[in-house]
């Protein structure tokens, strides 16, 4: 039987990236569904797995994508609720690529350095930043999620307090919202690891903010678009040393991220009850790092 992947995408147009990577990972057929909402999930999932006998359910899996992480998490719950008894299929959640990106980056850093009892500051509260916070806490870090001072954005990009900060607070994370660059520098004062997870194309940390900073040992920038989020690093940095700091750029994460992505898709078809959320994806990334 052919391996079939249901691509449940919450956006208007299903991601071609997700579909192409699925084919590259060996999936035979990708069935893309756009604009998926929680009430539509049960019919789609059950309409797929009822075509197979119980012994063949590992030939069908569900991929959840799109740009909304909260909505993706709701879709995941609905997929799990649609399964019952022996009728189960494996599921992967990677809205906005947040799980594969964060899982890969933290696995790479964790392989290079012991993360236990380290203080981490994540500047920016987007999906990848919040996933990184969750993973770092699980590795024994003390984590602060830091907002971006309004002055960083400039006149051409008016400041808006990101919804991610409110989500971080609801998650029980320690959140700081500095009023200016001086406040941001104060948050970084005793950080050991700094992750920059702000909006694309916004330079957030100046080179002077980290260059001579004695406590910072690891820097990671999730922004691949110029100008980068951290001045003085390169997007292609893959745990290279710059001025005594270990630096990881967005493209430096990319090669392993793609291998993790494909490995996760392949594992969906090894059994019919696997759930690859952020923890599951991180476990795969840690094996491959």
mmCIF file of C-alpha atoms in Angstrom, residues 2-289:
data_model
loop_
_atom_site.group_PDB
_atom_site.id
_atom_site.type_symbol
_atom_site.label_atom_id
_atom_site.label_comp_id
_atom_site.label_asym_id
_atom_site.label_seq_id
_atom_site.Cartn_x
_atom_site.Cartn_y
_atom_site.Cartn_z
ATOM 1 C CA UNK A 2 1.129 3.529 -0.727
ATOM 2 C CA UNK A 3 2.146 5.877 2.079
ATOM 3 C CA UNK A 4 -0.349 8.719 2.242
ATOM 4 C CA UNK A 5 0.130 11.952 4.183
ATOM 5 C CA UNK A 6 -2.822 14.202 5.008
ATOM 6 C CA UNK A 7 -1.475 17.766 4.935
ATOM 7 C CA UNK A 8 -3.812 19.746 7.175
ATOM 8 C CA UNK A 9 -2.868 23.389 6.685
ATOM 9 C CA UNK A 10 -4.601 26.216 8.523
ATOM 10 C CA UNK A 11 -3.668 28.790 5.837
ATOM 11 C CA UNK A 12 -5.470 29.615 2.613
ATOM 12 C CA UNK A 13 -2.831 27.847 0.549
ATOM 13 C CA UNK A 14 -1.126 24.682 1.827
ATOM 14 C CA UNK A 15 2.627 25.055 2.093
ATOM 15 C CA UNK A 16 4.481 23.726 -0.969
ATOM 16 C CA UNK A 17 7.595 23.476 1.236
ATOM 17 C CA UNK A 18 5.917 20.941 3.510
ATOM 18 C CA UNK A 19 4.590 18.925 0.571
ATOM 19 C CA UNK A 20 7.898 18.825 -1.288
ATOM 20 C CA UNK A 21 9.846 17.765 1.802
ATOM 21 C CA UNK A 22 7.283 15.023 2.416
ATOM 22 C CA UNK A 23 7.840 13.666 -1.090
ATOM 23 C CA UNK A 24 11.604 13.908 -0.610
ATOM 24 C CA UNK A 25 11.173 11.881 2.581
ATOM 25 C CA UNK A 26 9.563 9.038 0.643
ATOM 26 C CA UNK A 27 5.840 9.732 0.978
ATOM 27 C CA UNK A 28 3.927 8.367 -2.003
ATOM 28 C CA UNK A 29 0.913 10.689 -1.912
ATOM 29 C CA UNK A 30 0.343 14.038 -0.181
ATOM 30 C CA UNK A 31 -3.290 15.113 0.185
ATOM 31 C CA UNK A 32 -3.273 18.868 0.909
ATOM 32 C CA UNK A 33 -6.229 20.521 2.640
ATOM 33 C CA UNK A 34 -6.244 24.334 3.011
ATOM 34 C CA UNK A 35 -8.022 26.485 5.588
ATOM 35 C CA UNK A 36 -8.478 23.620 8.023
ATOM 36 C CA UNK A 37 -10.351 24.528 11.198
ATOM 37 C CA UNK A 38 -11.025 22.383 14.285
ATOM 38 C CA UNK A 39 -14.618 21.467 13.313
ATOM 39 C CA UNK A 40 -13.469 20.084 9.932
ATOM 40 C CA UNK A 41 -10.769 17.783 11.294
ATOM 41 C CA UNK A 42 -12.728 14.711 12.381
ATOM 42 C CA UNK A 43 -14.353 14.123 8.989
ATOM 43 C CA UNK A 44 -11.032 14.467 7.170
ATOM 44 C CA UNK A 45 -9.071 12.185 9.482
ATOM 45 C CA UNK A 46 -11.679 9.475 9.815
ATOM 46 C CA UNK A 47 -12.405 9.628 6.089
ATOM 47 C CA UNK A 48 -8.761 8.726 5.597
ATOM 48 C CA UNK A 49 -8.135 6.009 8.160
ATOM 49 C CA UNK A 50 -11.395 4.137 7.568
ATOM 50 C CA UNK A 51 -9.985 3.182 4.147
ATOM 51 C CA UNK A 52 -7.447 0.898 5.848
ATOM 52 C CA UNK A 53 -7.681 -2.139 8.024
ATOM 53 C CA UNK A 54 -6.225 -1.837 11.505
ATOM 54 C CA UNK A 55 -3.054 -3.628 10.444
ATOM 55 C CA UNK A 56 -2.414 -1.130 7.655
ATOM 56 C CA UNK A 57 -2.938 2.161 9.519
ATOM 57 C CA UNK A 58 0.782 2.881 9.540
ATOM 58 C CA UNK A 59 0.423 3.678 5.834
ATOM 59 C CA UNK A 60 -1.508 6.869 6.671
ATOM 60 C CA UNK A 61 -0.219 9.824 8.698
ATOM 61 C CA UNK A 62 -1.258 13.403 9.429
ATOM 62 C CA UNK A 63 0.853 16.528 9.042
ATOM 63 C CA UNK A 64 -0.326 19.776 10.673
ATOM 64 C CA UNK A 65 1.059 22.981 9.200
ATOM 65 C CA UNK A 66 0.178 26.604 8.589
ATOM 66 C CA UNK A 67 1.251 29.863 10.174
ATOM 67 C CA UNK A 68 -0.814 29.852 13.386
ATOM 68 C CA UNK A 69 0.726 27.846 16.201
ATOM 69 C CA UNK A 70 -2.274 28.133 18.591
ATOM 70 C CA UNK A 71 -4.623 26.982 15.829
ATOM 71 C CA UNK A 72 -2.221 24.183 14.915
ATOM 72 C CA UNK A 73 -2.298 22.982 18.512
ATOM 73 C CA UNK A 74 -6.097 22.937 18.391
ATOM 74 C CA UNK A 75 -5.961 20.907 15.186
ATOM 75 C CA UNK A 76 -3.606 18.432 16.890
ATOM 76 C CA UNK A 77 -6.096 17.948 19.707
ATOM 77 C CA UNK A 78 -8.905 17.359 17.221
ATOM 78 C CA UNK A 79 -6.867 14.798 15.268
ATOM 79 C CA UNK A 80 -6.169 12.920 18.479
ATOM 80 C CA UNK A 81 -9.853 13.086 19.434
ATOM 81 C CA UNK A 82 -10.837 11.693 16.028
ATOM 82 C CA UNK A 83 -8.790 8.571 16.728
ATOM 83 C CA UNK A 84 -10.262 5.834 18.896
ATOM 84 C CA UNK A 85 -9.558 2.275 19.912
ATOM 85 C CA UNK A 86 -7.274 0.636 17.362
ATOM 86 C CA UNK A 87 -8.047 3.323 14.759
ATOM 87 C CA UNK A 88 -5.050 5.603 15.205
ATOM 88 C CA UNK A 89 -2.629 7.327 12.865
ATOM 89 C CA UNK A 90 0.676 9.036 13.539
ATOM 90 C CA UNK A 91 0.675 12.839 13.676
ATOM 91 C CA UNK A 92 3.258 15.602 13.334
ATOM 92 C CA UNK A 93 2.795 19.263 14.284
ATOM 93 C CA UNK A 94 5.165 21.820 12.760
ATOM 94 C CA UNK A 95 3.217 25.031 12.222
ATOM 95 C CA UNK A 96 5.492 27.808 11.002
ATOM 96 C CA UNK A 97 8.340 25.291 11.107
ATOM 97 C CA UNK A 98 8.650 26.125 14.787
ATOM 98 C CA UNK A 99 9.187 22.628 16.142
ATOM 99 C CA UNK A 100 11.793 21.512 13.615
ATOM 100 C CA UNK A 101 13.670 24.830 13.830
ATOM 101 C CA UNK A 102 13.681 25.168 17.613
ATOM 102 C CA UNK A 103 14.219 21.464 18.195
ATOM 103 C CA UNK A 104 17.199 21.362 15.852
ATOM 104 C CA UNK A 105 18.827 24.529 17.204
ATOM 105 C CA UNK A 106 18.550 23.511 20.846
ATOM 106 C CA UNK A 107 19.784 19.995 20.040
ATOM 107 C CA UNK A 108 22.834 21.460 18.277
ATOM 108 C CA UNK A 109 23.618 23.794 21.160
ATOM 109 C CA UNK A 110 23.000 21.068 23.731
ATOM 110 C CA UNK A 111 25.452 18.770 21.986
ATOM 111 C CA UNK A 112 28.128 21.480 21.996
ATOM 112 C CA UNK A 113 27.588 22.748 25.534
ATOM 113 C CA UNK A 114 26.087 21.529 28.802
ATOM 114 C CA UNK A 115 22.854 23.494 29.279
ATOM 115 C CA UNK A 116 22.216 22.532 32.891
ATOM 116 C CA UNK A 117 21.783 25.465 35.278
ATOM 117 C CA UNK A 118 22.472 28.043 32.580
ATOM 118 C CA UNK A 119 20.638 31.360 32.261
ATOM 119 C CA UNK A 120 19.074 31.864 28.847
ATOM 120 C CA UNK A 121 17.505 35.005 27.431
ATOM 121 C CA UNK A 122 15.249 34.764 24.394
ATOM 122 C CA UNK A 123 14.744 38.125 22.719
ATOM 123 C CA UNK A 124 11.452 38.032 20.853
ATOM 124 C CA UNK A 125 8.398 35.902 21.519
ATOM 125 C CA UNK A 126 7.534 34.354 18.196
ATOM 126 C CA UNK A 127 6.684 30.656 17.708
ATOM 127 C CA UNK A 128 10.302 29.506 17.416
ATOM 128 C CA UNK A 129 11.361 31.572 20.435
ATOM 129 C CA UNK A 130 8.622 30.153 22.649
ATOM 130 C CA UNK A 131 9.348 26.596 21.536
ATOM 131 C CA UNK A 132 13.022 27.214 22.295
ATOM 132 C CA UNK A 133 12.092 28.457 25.758
ATOM 133 C CA UNK A 134 10.162 25.263 26.474
ATOM 134 C CA UNK A 135 13.040 23.067 25.339
ATOM 135 C CA UNK A 136 15.685 25.028 27.238
ATOM 136 C CA UNK A 137 13.693 24.767 30.458
ATOM 137 C CA UNK A 138 13.450 21.014 29.927
ATOM 138 C CA UNK A 139 17.251 20.945 29.623
ATOM 139 C CA UNK A 140 17.657 22.664 32.988
ATOM 140 C CA UNK A 141 18.003 26.304 31.944
ATOM 141 C CA UNK A 142 16.595 29.336 33.712
ATOM 142 C CA UNK A 143 14.804 31.163 30.898
ATOM 143 C CA UNK A 144 13.742 34.783 30.467
ATOM 144 C CA UNK A 145 11.620 35.810 27.488
ATOM 145 C CA UNK A 146 12.482 39.391 26.632
ATOM 146 C CA UNK A 147 10.372 41.786 24.609
ATOM 147 C CA UNK A 148 11.909 44.022 21.962
ATOM 148 C CA UNK A 149 12.195 47.728 22.853
ATOM 149 C CA UNK A 150 10.019 49.935 20.603
ATOM 150 C CA UNK A 151 12.988 52.068 19.511
ATOM 151 C CA UNK A 152 14.528 49.037 17.777
ATOM 152 C CA UNK A 153 11.841 49.031 15.102
ATOM 153 C CA UNK A 154 12.342 52.523 13.713
ATOM 154 C CA UNK A 155 9.844 54.885 12.151
ATOM 155 C CA UNK A 156 9.119 52.705 9.117
ATOM 156 C CA UNK A 157 7.993 49.720 11.178
ATOM 157 C CA UNK A 158 5.760 50.885 14.039
ATOM 158 C CA UNK A 159 6.070 48.900 17.244
ATOM 159 C CA UNK A 160 3.396 46.399 18.164
ATOM 160 C CA UNK A 161 3.564 44.356 21.335
ATOM 161 C CA UNK A 162 3.613 40.763 20.031
ATOM 162 C CA UNK A 163 0.891 38.343 21.018
ATOM 163 C CA UNK A 164 3.691 35.954 21.910
ATOM 164 C CA UNK A 165 4.485 37.878 25.078
ATOM 165 C CA UNK A 166 0.954 37.301 26.355
ATOM 166 C CA UNK A 167 1.242 33.630 25.408
ATOM 167 C CA UNK A 168 4.575 33.409 27.244
ATOM 168 C CA UNK A 169 2.952 34.834 30.367
ATOM 169 C CA UNK A 170 0.106 32.336 30.141
ATOM 170 C CA UNK A 171 2.731 29.595 29.843
ATOM 171 C CA UNK A 172 4.175 30.772 33.159
ATOM 172 C CA UNK A 173 7.454 31.942 31.622
ATOM 173 C CA UNK A 174 9.457 34.767 33.101
ATOM 174 C CA UNK A 175 8.775 37.745 30.819
ATOM 175 C CA UNK A 176 10.542 41.112 30.761
ATOM 176 C CA UNK A 177 9.511 44.041 28.551
ATOM 177 C CA UNK A 178 12.372 46.562 28.444
ATOM 178 C CA UNK A 179 11.430 50.139 27.603
ATOM 179 C CA UNK A 180 14.613 50.905 25.665
ATOM 180 C CA UNK A 181 17.985 49.528 24.592
ATOM 181 C CA UNK A 182 19.438 50.223 28.005
ATOM 182 C CA UNK A 183 16.771 48.012 29.531
ATOM 183 C CA UNK A 184 17.533 45.291 27.013
ATOM 184 C CA UNK A 185 21.233 45.464 27.895
ATOM 185 C CA UNK A 186 20.315 45.078 31.568
ATOM 186 C CA UNK A 187 18.353 41.889 30.845
ATOM 187 C CA UNK A 188 21.403 40.442 29.099
ATOM 188 C CA UNK A 189 23.694 41.273 31.994
ATOM 189 C CA UNK A 190 24.206 37.746 33.341
ATOM 190 C CA UNK A 191 22.878 35.686 30.413
ATOM 191 C CA UNK A 192 24.943 32.659 29.361
ATOM 192 C CA UNK A 193 22.967 31.966 26.182
ATOM 193 C CA UNK A 194 21.122 34.551 24.089
ATOM 194 C CA UNK A 195 18.665 33.578 21.360
ATOM 195 C CA UNK A 196 17.376 36.268 19.025
ATOM 196 C CA UNK A 197 13.912 35.317 17.777
ATOM 197 C CA UNK A 198 12.504 38.622 16.627
ATOM 198 C CA UNK A 199 10.741 39.634 13.395
ATOM 199 C CA UNK A 200 12.505 39.098 10.092
ATOM 200 C CA UNK A 201 14.836 41.847 8.933
ATOM 201 C CA UNK A 202 14.983 43.733 12.241
ATOM 202 C CA UNK A 203 18.475 44.284 13.756
ATOM 203 C CA UNK A 204 17.882 43.809 17.459
ATOM 204 C CA UNK A 205 21.239 43.237 19.157
ATOM 205 C CA UNK A 206 24.085 45.549 18.233
ATOM 206 C CA UNK A 207 27.573 44.122 18.211
ATOM 207 C CA UNK A 208 28.445 46.204 21.251
ATOM 208 C CA UNK A 209 25.599 44.516 23.148
ATOM 209 C CA UNK A 210 27.396 41.146 23.117
ATOM 210 C CA UNK A 211 30.965 41.542 21.898
ATOM 211 C CA UNK A 212 32.577 42.361 25.226
ATOM 212 C CA UNK A 213 29.895 40.764 27.359
ATOM 213 C CA UNK A 214 31.744 38.446 29.759
ATOM 214 C CA UNK A 215 28.850 36.146 30.683
ATOM 215 C CA UNK A 216 27.526 35.355 27.184
ATOM 216 C CA UNK A 217 29.042 32.191 25.736
ATOM 217 C CA UNK A 218 26.428 31.162 23.160
ATOM 218 C CA UNK A 219 24.518 33.289 20.622
ATOM 219 C CA UNK A 220 21.842 32.090 18.207
ATOM 220 C CA UNK A 221 19.950 34.135 15.623
ATOM 221 C CA UNK A 222 16.822 32.688 14.022
ATOM 222 C CA UNK A 223 16.579 35.484 11.443
ATOM 223 C CA UNK A 224 17.979 34.600 8.020
ATOM 224 C CA UNK A 225 16.958 37.832 6.265
ATOM 225 C CA UNK A 226 19.286 40.821 6.081
ATOM 226 C CA UNK A 227 19.778 42.733 8.250
ATOM 227 C CA UNK A 228 20.181 39.932 10.751
ATOM 228 C CA UNK A 229 18.849 40.097 14.276
ATOM 229 C CA UNK A 230 22.334 40.029 15.806
ATOM 230 C CA UNK A 231 24.894 42.402 14.345
ATOM 231 C CA UNK A 232 28.326 40.915 13.723
ATOM 232 C CA UNK A 233 27.278 37.315 13.046
ATOM 233 C CA UNK A 234 26.486 35.465 9.810
ATOM 234 C CA UNK A 235 23.367 33.506 8.923
ATOM 235 C CA UNK A 236 25.596 30.617 7.841
ATOM 236 C CA UNK A 237 27.372 30.367 11.209
ATOM 237 C CA UNK A 238 27.041 26.786 12.411
ATOM 238 C CA UNK A 239 28.382 26.857 15.961
ATOM 239 C CA UNK A 240 31.480 28.786 14.948
ATOM 240 C CA UNK A 241 33.514 30.862 17.378
ATOM 241 C CA UNK A 242 33.320 34.613 17.015
ATOM 242 C CA UNK A 243 35.164 36.786 19.494
ATOM 243 C CA UNK A 244 35.074 34.026 22.079
ATOM 244 C CA UNK A 245 31.367 33.267 21.639
ATOM 245 C CA UNK A 246 29.824 30.159 20.067
ATOM 246 C CA UNK A 247 27.508 31.429 17.321
ATOM 247 C CA UNK A 248 24.634 29.747 15.482
ATOM 248 C CA UNK A 249 22.827 31.390 12.554
ATOM 249 C CA UNK A 250 19.524 30.554 10.895
ATOM 250 C CA UNK A 251 21.123 28.974 7.835
ATOM 251 C CA UNK A 252 23.563 27.191 10.114
ATOM 252 C CA UNK A 253 20.539 25.406 11.576
ATOM 253 C CA UNK A 254 19.055 24.725 8.152
ATOM 254 C CA UNK A 255 21.007 21.705 6.933
ATOM 255 C CA UNK A 256 20.323 19.633 10.038
ATOM 256 C CA UNK A 257 16.770 20.976 10.265
ATOM 257 C CA UNK A 258 16.009 19.543 6.835
ATOM 258 C CA UNK A 259 17.397 16.160 7.827
ATOM 259 C CA UNK A 260 15.346 16.245 11.032
ATOM 260 C CA UNK A 261 12.223 17.214 9.091
ATOM 261 C CA UNK A 262 12.596 14.296 6.673
ATOM 262 C CA UNK A 263 13.503 11.841 9.426
ATOM 263 C CA UNK A 264 10.381 12.813 11.356
ATOM 264 C CA UNK A 265 8.158 12.308 8.306
ATOM 265 C CA UNK A 266 9.666 8.870 7.692
ATOM 266 C CA UNK A 267 9.062 7.868 11.307
ATOM 267 C CA UNK A 268 5.378 8.695 11.000
ATOM 268 C CA UNK A 269 5.056 5.618 8.781
ATOM 269 C CA UNK A 270 6.923 3.224 11.068
ATOM 270 C CA UNK A 271 3.927 2.926 13.408
ATOM 271 C CA UNK A 272 0.394 4.240 13.660
ATOM 272 C CA UNK A 273 0.409 5.908 17.095
ATOM 273 C CA UNK A 274 3.360 8.315 17.044
ATOM 274 C CA UNK A 275 2.809 11.970 18.012
ATOM 275 C CA UNK A 276 5.629 14.297 17.032
ATOM 276 C CA UNK A 277 5.040 17.587 18.829
ATOM 277 C CA UNK A 278 7.890 19.793 20.027
ATOM 278 C CA UNK A 279 9.263 17.161 22.420
ATOM 279 C CA UNK A 280 9.031 14.384 19.852
ATOM 280 C CA UNK A 281 10.762 16.449 17.181
ATOM 281 C CA UNK A 282 13.485 17.471 19.637
ATOM 282 C CA UNK A 283 14.139 13.809 20.450
ATOM 283 C CA UNK A 284 14.736 13.097 16.758
ATOM 284 C CA UNK A 285 16.952 16.180 16.431
ATOM 285 C CA UNK A 286 19.007 15.152 19.456
ATOM 286 C CA UNK A 287 19.648 11.762 17.824
ATOM 287 C CA UNK A 288 20.851 13.362 14.597
ATOM 288 C CA UNK A 289 22.813 16.321 15.998
#
